[in-house]
CSV table of C-alpha atoms in Angstrom, one decimal:
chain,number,residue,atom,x,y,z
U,1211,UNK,CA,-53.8,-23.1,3.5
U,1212,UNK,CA,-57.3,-24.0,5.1
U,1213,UNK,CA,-58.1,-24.3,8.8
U,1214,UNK,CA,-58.8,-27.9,9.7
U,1215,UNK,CA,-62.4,-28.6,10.8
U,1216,UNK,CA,-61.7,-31.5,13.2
U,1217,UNK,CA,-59.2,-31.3,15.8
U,1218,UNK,CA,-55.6,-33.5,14.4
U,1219,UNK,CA,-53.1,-34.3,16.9
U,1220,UNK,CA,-49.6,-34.3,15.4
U,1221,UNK,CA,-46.6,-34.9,16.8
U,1222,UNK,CA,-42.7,-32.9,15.7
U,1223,UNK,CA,-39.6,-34.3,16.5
U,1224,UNK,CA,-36.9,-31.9,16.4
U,1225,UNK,CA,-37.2,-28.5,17.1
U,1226,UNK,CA,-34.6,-26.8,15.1
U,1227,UNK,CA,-35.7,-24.7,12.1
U,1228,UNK,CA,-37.3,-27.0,10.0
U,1229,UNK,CA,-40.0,-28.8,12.7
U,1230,UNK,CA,-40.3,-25.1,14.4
U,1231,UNK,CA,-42.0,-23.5,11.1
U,1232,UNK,CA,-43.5,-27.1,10.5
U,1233,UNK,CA,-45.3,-26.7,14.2
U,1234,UNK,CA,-46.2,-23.4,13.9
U,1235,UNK,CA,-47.6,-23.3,11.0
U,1236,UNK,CA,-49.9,-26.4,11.8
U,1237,UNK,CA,-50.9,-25.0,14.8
U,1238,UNK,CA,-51.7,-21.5,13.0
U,1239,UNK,CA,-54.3,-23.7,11.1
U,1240,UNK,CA,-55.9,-25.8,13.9
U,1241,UNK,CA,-53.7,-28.5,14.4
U,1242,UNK,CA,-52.4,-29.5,17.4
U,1243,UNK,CA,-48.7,-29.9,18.0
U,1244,UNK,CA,-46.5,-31.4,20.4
U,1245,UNK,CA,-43.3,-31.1,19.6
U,1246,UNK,CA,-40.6,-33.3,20.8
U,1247,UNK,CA,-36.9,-32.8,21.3
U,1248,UNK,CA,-33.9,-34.6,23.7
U,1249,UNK,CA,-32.2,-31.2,24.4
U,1250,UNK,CA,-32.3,-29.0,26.9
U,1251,UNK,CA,-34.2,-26.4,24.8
U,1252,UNK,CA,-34.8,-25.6,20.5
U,1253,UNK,CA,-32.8,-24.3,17.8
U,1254,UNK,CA,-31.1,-27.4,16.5
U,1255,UNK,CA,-28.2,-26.1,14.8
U,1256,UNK,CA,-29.5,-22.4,14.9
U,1257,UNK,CA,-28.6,-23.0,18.4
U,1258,UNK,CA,-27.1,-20.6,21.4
U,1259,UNK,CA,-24.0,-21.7,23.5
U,1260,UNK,CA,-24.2,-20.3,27.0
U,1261,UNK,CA,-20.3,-20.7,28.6
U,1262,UNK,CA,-18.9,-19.0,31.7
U,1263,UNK,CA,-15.5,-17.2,31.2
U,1264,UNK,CA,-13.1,-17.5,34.4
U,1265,UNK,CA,-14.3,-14.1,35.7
U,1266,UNK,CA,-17.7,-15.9,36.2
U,1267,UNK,CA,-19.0,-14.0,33.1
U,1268,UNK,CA,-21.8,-15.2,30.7
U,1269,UNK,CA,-20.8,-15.4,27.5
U,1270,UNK,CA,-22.9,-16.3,24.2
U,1271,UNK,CA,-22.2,-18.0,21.4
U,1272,UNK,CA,-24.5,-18.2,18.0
U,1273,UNK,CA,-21.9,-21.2,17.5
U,1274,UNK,CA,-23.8,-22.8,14.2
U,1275,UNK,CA,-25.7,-21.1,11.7
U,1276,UNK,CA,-23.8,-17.8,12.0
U,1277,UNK,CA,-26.8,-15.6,9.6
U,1278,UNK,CA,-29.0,-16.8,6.9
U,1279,UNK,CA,-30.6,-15.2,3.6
U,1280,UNK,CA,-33.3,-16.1,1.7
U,1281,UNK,CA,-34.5,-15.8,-1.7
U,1282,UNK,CA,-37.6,-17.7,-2.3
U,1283,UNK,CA,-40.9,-15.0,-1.9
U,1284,UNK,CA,-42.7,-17.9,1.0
U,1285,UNK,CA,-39.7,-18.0,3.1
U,1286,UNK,CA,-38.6,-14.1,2.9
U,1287,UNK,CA,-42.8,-13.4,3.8
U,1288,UNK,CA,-41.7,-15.4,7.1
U,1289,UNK,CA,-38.6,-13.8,7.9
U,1290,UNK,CA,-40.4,-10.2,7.2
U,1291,UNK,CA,-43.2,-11.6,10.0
U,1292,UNK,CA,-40.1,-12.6,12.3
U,1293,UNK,CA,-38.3,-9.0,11.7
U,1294,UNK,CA,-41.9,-7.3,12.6
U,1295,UNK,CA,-42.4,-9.3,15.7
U,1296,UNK,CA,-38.7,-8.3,16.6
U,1297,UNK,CA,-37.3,-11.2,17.4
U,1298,UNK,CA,-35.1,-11.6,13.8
U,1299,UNK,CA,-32.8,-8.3,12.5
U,1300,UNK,CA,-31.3,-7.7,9.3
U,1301,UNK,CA,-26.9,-8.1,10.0
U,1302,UNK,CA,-26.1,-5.1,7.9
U,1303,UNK,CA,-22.4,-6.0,7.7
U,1304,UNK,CA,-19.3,-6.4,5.0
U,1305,UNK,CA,-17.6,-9.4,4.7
U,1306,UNK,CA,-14.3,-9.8,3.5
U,1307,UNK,CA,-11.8,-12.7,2.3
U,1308,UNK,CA,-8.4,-13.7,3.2
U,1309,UNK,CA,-5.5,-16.3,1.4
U,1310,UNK,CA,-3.5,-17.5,3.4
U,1311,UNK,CA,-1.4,-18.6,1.0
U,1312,UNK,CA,-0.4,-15.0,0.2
U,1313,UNK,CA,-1.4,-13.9,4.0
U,1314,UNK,CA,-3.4,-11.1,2.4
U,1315,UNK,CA,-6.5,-9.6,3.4
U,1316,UNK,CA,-8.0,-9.7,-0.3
U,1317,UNK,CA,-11.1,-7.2,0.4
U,1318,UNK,CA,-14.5,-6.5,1.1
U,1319,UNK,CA,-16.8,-8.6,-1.0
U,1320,UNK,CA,-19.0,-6.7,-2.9
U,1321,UNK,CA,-22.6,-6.2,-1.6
U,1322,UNK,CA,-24.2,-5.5,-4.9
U,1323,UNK,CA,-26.8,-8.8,-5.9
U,1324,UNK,CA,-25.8,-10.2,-2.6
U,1325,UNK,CA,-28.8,-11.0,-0.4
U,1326,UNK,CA,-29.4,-9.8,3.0
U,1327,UNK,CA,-28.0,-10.7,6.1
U,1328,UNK,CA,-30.7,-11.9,9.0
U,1329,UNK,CA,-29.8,-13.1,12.5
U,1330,UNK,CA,-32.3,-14.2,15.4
U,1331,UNK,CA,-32.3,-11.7,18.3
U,1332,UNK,CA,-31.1,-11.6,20.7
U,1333,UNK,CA,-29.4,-15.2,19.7
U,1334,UNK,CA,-30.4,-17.5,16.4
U,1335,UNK,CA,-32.4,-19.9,18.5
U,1336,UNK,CA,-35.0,-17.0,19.1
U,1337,UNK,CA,-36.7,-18.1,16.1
U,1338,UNK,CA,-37.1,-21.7,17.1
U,1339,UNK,CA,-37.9,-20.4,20.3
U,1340,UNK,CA,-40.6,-17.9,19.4
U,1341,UNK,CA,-42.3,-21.0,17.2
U,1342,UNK,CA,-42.0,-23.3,19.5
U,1343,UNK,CA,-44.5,-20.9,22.1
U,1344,UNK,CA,-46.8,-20.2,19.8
U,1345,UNK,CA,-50.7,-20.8,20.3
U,1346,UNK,CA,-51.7,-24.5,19.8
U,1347,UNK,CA,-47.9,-25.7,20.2
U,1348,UNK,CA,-46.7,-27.5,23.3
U,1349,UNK,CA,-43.3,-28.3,23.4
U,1350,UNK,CA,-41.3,-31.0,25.7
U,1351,UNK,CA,-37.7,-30.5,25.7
U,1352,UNK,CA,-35.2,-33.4,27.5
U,1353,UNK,CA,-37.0,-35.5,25.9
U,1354,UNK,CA,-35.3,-38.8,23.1
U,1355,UNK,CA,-37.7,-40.3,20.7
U,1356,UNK,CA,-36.8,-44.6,21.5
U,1357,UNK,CA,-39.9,-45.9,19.4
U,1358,UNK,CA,-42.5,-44.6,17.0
U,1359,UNK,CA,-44.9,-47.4,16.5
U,1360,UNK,CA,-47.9,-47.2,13.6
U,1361,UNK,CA,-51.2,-49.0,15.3
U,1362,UNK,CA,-54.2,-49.5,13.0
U,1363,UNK,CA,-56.5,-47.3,15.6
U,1364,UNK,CA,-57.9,-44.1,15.0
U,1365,UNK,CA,-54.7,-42.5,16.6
U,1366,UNK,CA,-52.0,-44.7,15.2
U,1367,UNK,CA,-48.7,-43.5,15.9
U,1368,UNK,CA,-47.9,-44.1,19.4
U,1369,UNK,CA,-44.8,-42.6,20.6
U,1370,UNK,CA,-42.4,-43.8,23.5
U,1371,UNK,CA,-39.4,-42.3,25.4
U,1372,UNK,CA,-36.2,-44.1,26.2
U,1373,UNK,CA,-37.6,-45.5,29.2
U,1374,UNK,CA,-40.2,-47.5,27.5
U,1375,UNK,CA,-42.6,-44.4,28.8
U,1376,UNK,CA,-45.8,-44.0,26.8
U,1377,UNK,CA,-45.7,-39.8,25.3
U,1378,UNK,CA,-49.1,-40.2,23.3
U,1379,UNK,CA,-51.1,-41.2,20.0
U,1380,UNK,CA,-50.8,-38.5,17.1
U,1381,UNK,CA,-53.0,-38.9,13.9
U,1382,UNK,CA,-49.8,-37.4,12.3
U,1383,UNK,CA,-45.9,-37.2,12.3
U,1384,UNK,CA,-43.7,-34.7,11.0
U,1385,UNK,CA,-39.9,-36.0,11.8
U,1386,UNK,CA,-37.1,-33.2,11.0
U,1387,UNK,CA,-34.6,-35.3,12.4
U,1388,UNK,CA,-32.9,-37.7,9.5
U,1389,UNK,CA,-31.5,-40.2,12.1
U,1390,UNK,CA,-34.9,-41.1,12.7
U,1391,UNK,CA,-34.1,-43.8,9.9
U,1392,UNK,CA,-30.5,-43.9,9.3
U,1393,UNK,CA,-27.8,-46.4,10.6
U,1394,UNK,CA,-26.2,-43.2,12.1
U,1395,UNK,CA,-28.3,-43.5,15.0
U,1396,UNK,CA,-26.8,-46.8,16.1
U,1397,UNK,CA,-23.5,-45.8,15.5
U,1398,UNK,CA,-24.3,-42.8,18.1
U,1399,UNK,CA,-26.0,-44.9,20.6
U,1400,UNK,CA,-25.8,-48.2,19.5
U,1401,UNK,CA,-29.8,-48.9,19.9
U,1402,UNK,CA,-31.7,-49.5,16.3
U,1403,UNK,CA,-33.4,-46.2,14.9
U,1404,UNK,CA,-37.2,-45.2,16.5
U,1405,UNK,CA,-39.0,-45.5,13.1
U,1406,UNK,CA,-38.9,-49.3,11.5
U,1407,UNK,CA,-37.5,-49.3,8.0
U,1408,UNK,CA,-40.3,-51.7,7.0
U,1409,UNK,CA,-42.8,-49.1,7.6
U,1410,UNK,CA,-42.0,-46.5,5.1
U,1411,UNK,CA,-39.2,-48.6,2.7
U,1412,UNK,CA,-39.5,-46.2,-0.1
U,1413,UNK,CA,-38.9,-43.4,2.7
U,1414,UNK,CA,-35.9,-45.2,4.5
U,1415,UNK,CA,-34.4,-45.9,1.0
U,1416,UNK,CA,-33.7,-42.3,0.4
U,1417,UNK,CA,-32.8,-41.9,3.9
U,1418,UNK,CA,-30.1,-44.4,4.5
U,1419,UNK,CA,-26.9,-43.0,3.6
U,1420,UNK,CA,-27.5,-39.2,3.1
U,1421,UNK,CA,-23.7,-37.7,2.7
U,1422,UNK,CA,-23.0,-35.3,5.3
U,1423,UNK,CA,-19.7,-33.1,5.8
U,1424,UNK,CA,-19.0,-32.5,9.3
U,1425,UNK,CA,-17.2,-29.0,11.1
U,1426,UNK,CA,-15.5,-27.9,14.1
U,1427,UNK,CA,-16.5,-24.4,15.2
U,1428,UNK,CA,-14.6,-22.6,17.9
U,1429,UNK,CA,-15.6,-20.2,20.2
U,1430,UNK,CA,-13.0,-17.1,21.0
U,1431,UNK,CA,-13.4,-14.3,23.6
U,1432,UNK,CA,-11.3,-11.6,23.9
U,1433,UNK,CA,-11.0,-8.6,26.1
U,1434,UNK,CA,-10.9,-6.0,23.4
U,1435,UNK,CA,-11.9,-5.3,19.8
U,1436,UNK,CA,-9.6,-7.0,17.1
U,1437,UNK,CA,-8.6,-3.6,15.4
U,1438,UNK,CA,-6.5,-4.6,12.5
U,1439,UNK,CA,-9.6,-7.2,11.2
U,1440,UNK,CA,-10.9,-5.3,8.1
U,1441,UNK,CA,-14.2,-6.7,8.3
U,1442,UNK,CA,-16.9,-8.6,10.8
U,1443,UNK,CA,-16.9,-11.8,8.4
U,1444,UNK,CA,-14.2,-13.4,6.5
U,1445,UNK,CA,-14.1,-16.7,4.3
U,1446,UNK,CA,-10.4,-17.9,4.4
U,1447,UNK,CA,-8.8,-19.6,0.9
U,1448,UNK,CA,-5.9,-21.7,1.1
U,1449,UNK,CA,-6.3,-22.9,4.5
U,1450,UNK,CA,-6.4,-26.9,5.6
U,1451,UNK,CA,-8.1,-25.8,8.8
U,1452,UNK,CA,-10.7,-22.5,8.4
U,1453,UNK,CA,-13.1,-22.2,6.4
U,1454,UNK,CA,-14.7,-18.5,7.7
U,1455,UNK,CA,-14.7,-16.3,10.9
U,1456,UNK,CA,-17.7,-14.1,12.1
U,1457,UNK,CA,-17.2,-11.3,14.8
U,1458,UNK,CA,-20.8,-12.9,16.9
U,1459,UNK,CA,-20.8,-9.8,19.3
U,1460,UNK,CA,-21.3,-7.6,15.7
U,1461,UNK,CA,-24.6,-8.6,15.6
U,1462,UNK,CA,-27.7,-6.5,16.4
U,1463,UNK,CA,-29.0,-7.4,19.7
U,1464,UNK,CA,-25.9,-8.5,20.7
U,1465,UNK,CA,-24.0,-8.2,24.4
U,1466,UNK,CA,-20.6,-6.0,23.7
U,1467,UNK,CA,-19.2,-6.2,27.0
U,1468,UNK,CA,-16.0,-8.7,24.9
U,1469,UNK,CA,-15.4,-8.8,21.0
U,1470,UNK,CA,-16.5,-12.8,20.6
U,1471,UNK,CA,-15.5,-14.5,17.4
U,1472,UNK,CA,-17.1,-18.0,15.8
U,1473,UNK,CA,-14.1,-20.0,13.6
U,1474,UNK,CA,-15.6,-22.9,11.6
U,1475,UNK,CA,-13.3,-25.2,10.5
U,1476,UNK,CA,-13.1,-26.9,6.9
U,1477,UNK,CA,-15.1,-30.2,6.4
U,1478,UNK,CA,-11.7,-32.0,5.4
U,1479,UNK,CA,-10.0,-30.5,8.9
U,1480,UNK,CA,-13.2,-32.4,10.8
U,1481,UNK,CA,-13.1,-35.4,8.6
U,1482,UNK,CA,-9.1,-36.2,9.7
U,1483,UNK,CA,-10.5,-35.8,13.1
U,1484,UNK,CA,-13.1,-37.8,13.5
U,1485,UNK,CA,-11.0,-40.2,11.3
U,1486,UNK,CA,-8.7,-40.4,14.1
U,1487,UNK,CA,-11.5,-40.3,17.0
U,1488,UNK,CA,-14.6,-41.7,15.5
U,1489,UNK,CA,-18.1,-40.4,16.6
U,1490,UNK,CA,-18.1,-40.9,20.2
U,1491,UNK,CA,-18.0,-38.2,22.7
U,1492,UNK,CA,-14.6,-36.2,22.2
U,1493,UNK,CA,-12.2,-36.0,25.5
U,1494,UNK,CA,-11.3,-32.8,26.6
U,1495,UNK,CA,-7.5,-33.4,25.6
U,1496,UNK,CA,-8.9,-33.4,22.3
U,1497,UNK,CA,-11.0,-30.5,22.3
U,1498,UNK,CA,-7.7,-28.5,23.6
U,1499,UNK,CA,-5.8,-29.6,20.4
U,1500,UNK,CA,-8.4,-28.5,18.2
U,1501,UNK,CA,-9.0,-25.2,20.1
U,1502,UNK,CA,-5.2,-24.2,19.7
U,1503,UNK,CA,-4.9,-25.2,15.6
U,1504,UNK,CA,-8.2,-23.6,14.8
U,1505,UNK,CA,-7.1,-20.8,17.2
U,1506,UNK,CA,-3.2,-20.6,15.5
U,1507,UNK,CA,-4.5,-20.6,12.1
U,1508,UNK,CA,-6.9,-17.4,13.1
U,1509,UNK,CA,-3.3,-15.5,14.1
U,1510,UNK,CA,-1.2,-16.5,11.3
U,1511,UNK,CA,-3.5,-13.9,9.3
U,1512,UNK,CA,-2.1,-11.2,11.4
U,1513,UNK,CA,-4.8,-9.6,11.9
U,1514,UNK,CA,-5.3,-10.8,15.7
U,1515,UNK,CA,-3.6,-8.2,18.0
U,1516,UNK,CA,-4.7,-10.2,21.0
U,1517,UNK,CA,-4.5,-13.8,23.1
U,1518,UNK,CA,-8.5,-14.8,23.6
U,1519,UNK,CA,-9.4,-15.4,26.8
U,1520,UNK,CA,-12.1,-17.6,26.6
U,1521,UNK,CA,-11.5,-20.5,23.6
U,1522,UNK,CA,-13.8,-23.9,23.8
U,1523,UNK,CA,-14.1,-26.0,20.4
U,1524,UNK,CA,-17.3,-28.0,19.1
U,1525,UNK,CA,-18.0,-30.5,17.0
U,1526,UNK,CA,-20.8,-31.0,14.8
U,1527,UNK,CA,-20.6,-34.3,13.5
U,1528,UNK,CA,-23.4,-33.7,10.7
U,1529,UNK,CA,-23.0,-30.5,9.9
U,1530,UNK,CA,-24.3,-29.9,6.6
U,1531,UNK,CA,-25.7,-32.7,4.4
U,1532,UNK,CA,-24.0,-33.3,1.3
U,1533,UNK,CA,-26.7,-33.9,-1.1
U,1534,UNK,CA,-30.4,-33.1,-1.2
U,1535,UNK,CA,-32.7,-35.6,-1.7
U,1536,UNK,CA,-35.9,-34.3,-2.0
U,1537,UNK,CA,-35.7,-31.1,-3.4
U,1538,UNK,CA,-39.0,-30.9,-5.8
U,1539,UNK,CA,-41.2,-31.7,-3.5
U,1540,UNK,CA,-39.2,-30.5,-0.4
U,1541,UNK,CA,-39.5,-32.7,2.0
U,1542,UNK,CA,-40.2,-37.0,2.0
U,1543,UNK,CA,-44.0,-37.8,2.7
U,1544,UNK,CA,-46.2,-40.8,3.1
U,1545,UNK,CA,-49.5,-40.1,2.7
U,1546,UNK,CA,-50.4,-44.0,3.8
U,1547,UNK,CA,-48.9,-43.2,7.2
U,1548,UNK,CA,-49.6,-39.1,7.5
U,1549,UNK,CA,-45.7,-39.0,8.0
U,1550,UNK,CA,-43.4,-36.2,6.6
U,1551,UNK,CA,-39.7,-36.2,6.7
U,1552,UNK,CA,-38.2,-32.5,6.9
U,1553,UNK,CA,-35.0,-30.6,7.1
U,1554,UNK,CA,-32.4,-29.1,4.9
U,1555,UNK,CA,-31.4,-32.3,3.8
U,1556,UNK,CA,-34.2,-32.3,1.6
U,1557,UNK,CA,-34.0,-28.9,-0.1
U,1558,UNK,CA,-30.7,-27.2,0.7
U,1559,UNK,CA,-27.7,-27.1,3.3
U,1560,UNK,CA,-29.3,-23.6,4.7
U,1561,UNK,CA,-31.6,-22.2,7.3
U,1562,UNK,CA,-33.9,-21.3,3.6
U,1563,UNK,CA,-33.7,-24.8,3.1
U,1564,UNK,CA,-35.2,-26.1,6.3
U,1565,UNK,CA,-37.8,-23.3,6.3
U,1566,UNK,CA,-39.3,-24.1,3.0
U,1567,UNK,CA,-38.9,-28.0,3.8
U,1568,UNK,CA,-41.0,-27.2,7.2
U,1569,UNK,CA,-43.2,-25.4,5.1
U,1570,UNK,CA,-44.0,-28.1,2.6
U,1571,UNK,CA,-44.0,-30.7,5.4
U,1572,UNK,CA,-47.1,-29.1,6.8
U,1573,UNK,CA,-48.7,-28.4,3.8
U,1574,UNK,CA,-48.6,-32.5,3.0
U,1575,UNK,CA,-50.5,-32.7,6.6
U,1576,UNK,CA,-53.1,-30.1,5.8
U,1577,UNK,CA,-54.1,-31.4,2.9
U,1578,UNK,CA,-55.1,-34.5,4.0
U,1579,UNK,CA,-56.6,-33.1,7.3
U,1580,UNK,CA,-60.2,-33.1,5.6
U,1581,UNK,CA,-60.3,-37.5,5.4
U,1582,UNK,CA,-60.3,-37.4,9.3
């Protein structure tokens, strides 16, 4: 890629993996980014749950995106730049299965053809983090997306915050959020979505009803290390409720002062759920419920010799989308509008997916740098 002669001003919503690589790797070529994002800090769903056990501990959750691999030779050159910078590590660990319809550990998956194992360091948001600091990249966290309006100026996207607050004019827009566009966001907040459809209607078409399956993860503490489990990750068959269980406090750079475990649950288990609850925010009654069958299906394997004594359940609504819809070209781009649409929806379900996707998103901008 080419350095850009003339200074372009683009903004990023979303800093989870995706609009992080996107960001960085404008800004590595000239560009300057602002990216925006209405939590507290980046990561998206590589993010890092801070809770407080009742003994006024911290505890630490990686309570999405457990690890990630990667295959494709432009995404592993990244993760090879993140390992030497030290804030990504190789998870050198075997992973297991169990069926609990037999209630049999089934054994250690075999490591042979399987790729590598990478985690973020000390947490999995310390990739998004490290991108998001990078030279030429300012960041604003806290901060919703209401409107993105396209004026025929020389800077003609003008963004504004939910208060009707102007947050400046961008030759460019990379968007790694899909509810940008999709009737999703008004079912979550009951307000139309910030980009109009009528803008980009071959865009919005794709966008509309992207499939995704949703998941429950659950956070478990406990005082000392499970020592019947046979391995640090297992994928569960036969169960209504789990889908796989990673020991977090295994991973390199990790705090062992308690063995911490992530559950997710399947996506039919979180579809009965919110089939029962829809989207809004869940009550805590709830959350209790879902904590102690997530948490009951972990014992019945046997292989917990111990109550936890920190549980707290999760939902993510949108966990993983169901279909990819751009997968060619890797992410959705209107050259008319210097717009790109990127995330994992577009490649693959997978932190490779959003890399390459953030990749591809900036590549679209670059190119067309040179008309300004």
């Amino acid at each position: 890629m080419s350095s850009v002669s003339i200074a372009m001003k683009v903004a990023v919503i979303g800093s989870g993996i995706s609009g992080a690589v996107c960001a960085s790797t404008l800004a590595k070529n000239g560009v300057a980014v602002t990216i925006f994002d209405s939590g507290r800090g980046p990561g998206g769903r590589m993010s890092q749950r801070r809770e407080i056990g009742k003994d006024g501990k911290e505890l630490m959750f990686d309570h999405g995106a457990p690890f990630f691999s990667v295959s494709n030779s432009d995404a592993m050159a990244l993760v090879h730049d993140w390992e030497s910078r030290g804030f990504v590590s190789e998870w050198k660990q075997a992973f297991g299965s169990f069926d609990c319809a037999s209630n049999k550990f089934l054994g250690i998956q075999s490591e042979e053809g399987s790729a590598n194992k990478y985690v973020g360091v000390p947490g999995m948001n310390s990739i998004s983090k490290a991108l998001c600091r990078e030279s030429g990249v300012e960041s604003i966290f806290g901060t919703g997306i209401a409107k993105l309006e396209w004026l025929e100026e020389d800077l003609p996207w003008l963004l504004k915050g939910s208060n009707g607050e102007n947050l400046g004019r961008f030759h460019g827009l990379v968007a790694s959020d899909k509810n940008i566009v999709s009737p999703r966001f008004t079912q979550l907040t009951g307000l139309p979505p910030p980009l109009d459809l009528n803008l980009v209607p071959e865009l919005a078409t794709k966008l509309q009803n992207i499939p995704v399956l949703p998941c429950f993860s659950l956070m478990l503490a406990f005082k000392e290390p499970l020592s019947l489990m046979p391995a640090k990750g297992l994928s569960f068959k036969n169960s209504e409720i789990l889908s796989w269980a990673h020991c977090d406090s295994a991973k390199p750079g990790r705090s062992s002062d308690s063995e911490r475990w992530i559950l997710h649950s399947t996506p039919d288990y979180a579809n009965s759920v919110i089939a029962k609850t829809g989207l809004q925010k869940l009550s805590n009654e709830t959350l209790d419920i879902i904590s102690q069958e997530m948490c009951k299906e972990f014992q019945c394997s046997g292989l917990v010799t111990s109550l936890p004594f920190f549980m707290k359940a999760h939902r993510w609504g949108s966990a993983f989308p169901a279909k990819s819809i751009a997968v060619e070209d890797r992410c959705l781009w209107d050259k008319n509008r210097n717009l790109a649409i990127c995330g994992d929806f577009c490649v693959s379900p997978n932190v490779e997916g959003a890399i390459l996707s953030g990749l591809a998103a900036a590549s679209k901008l670059l190119q067309t740098s040179s008309s300004l």
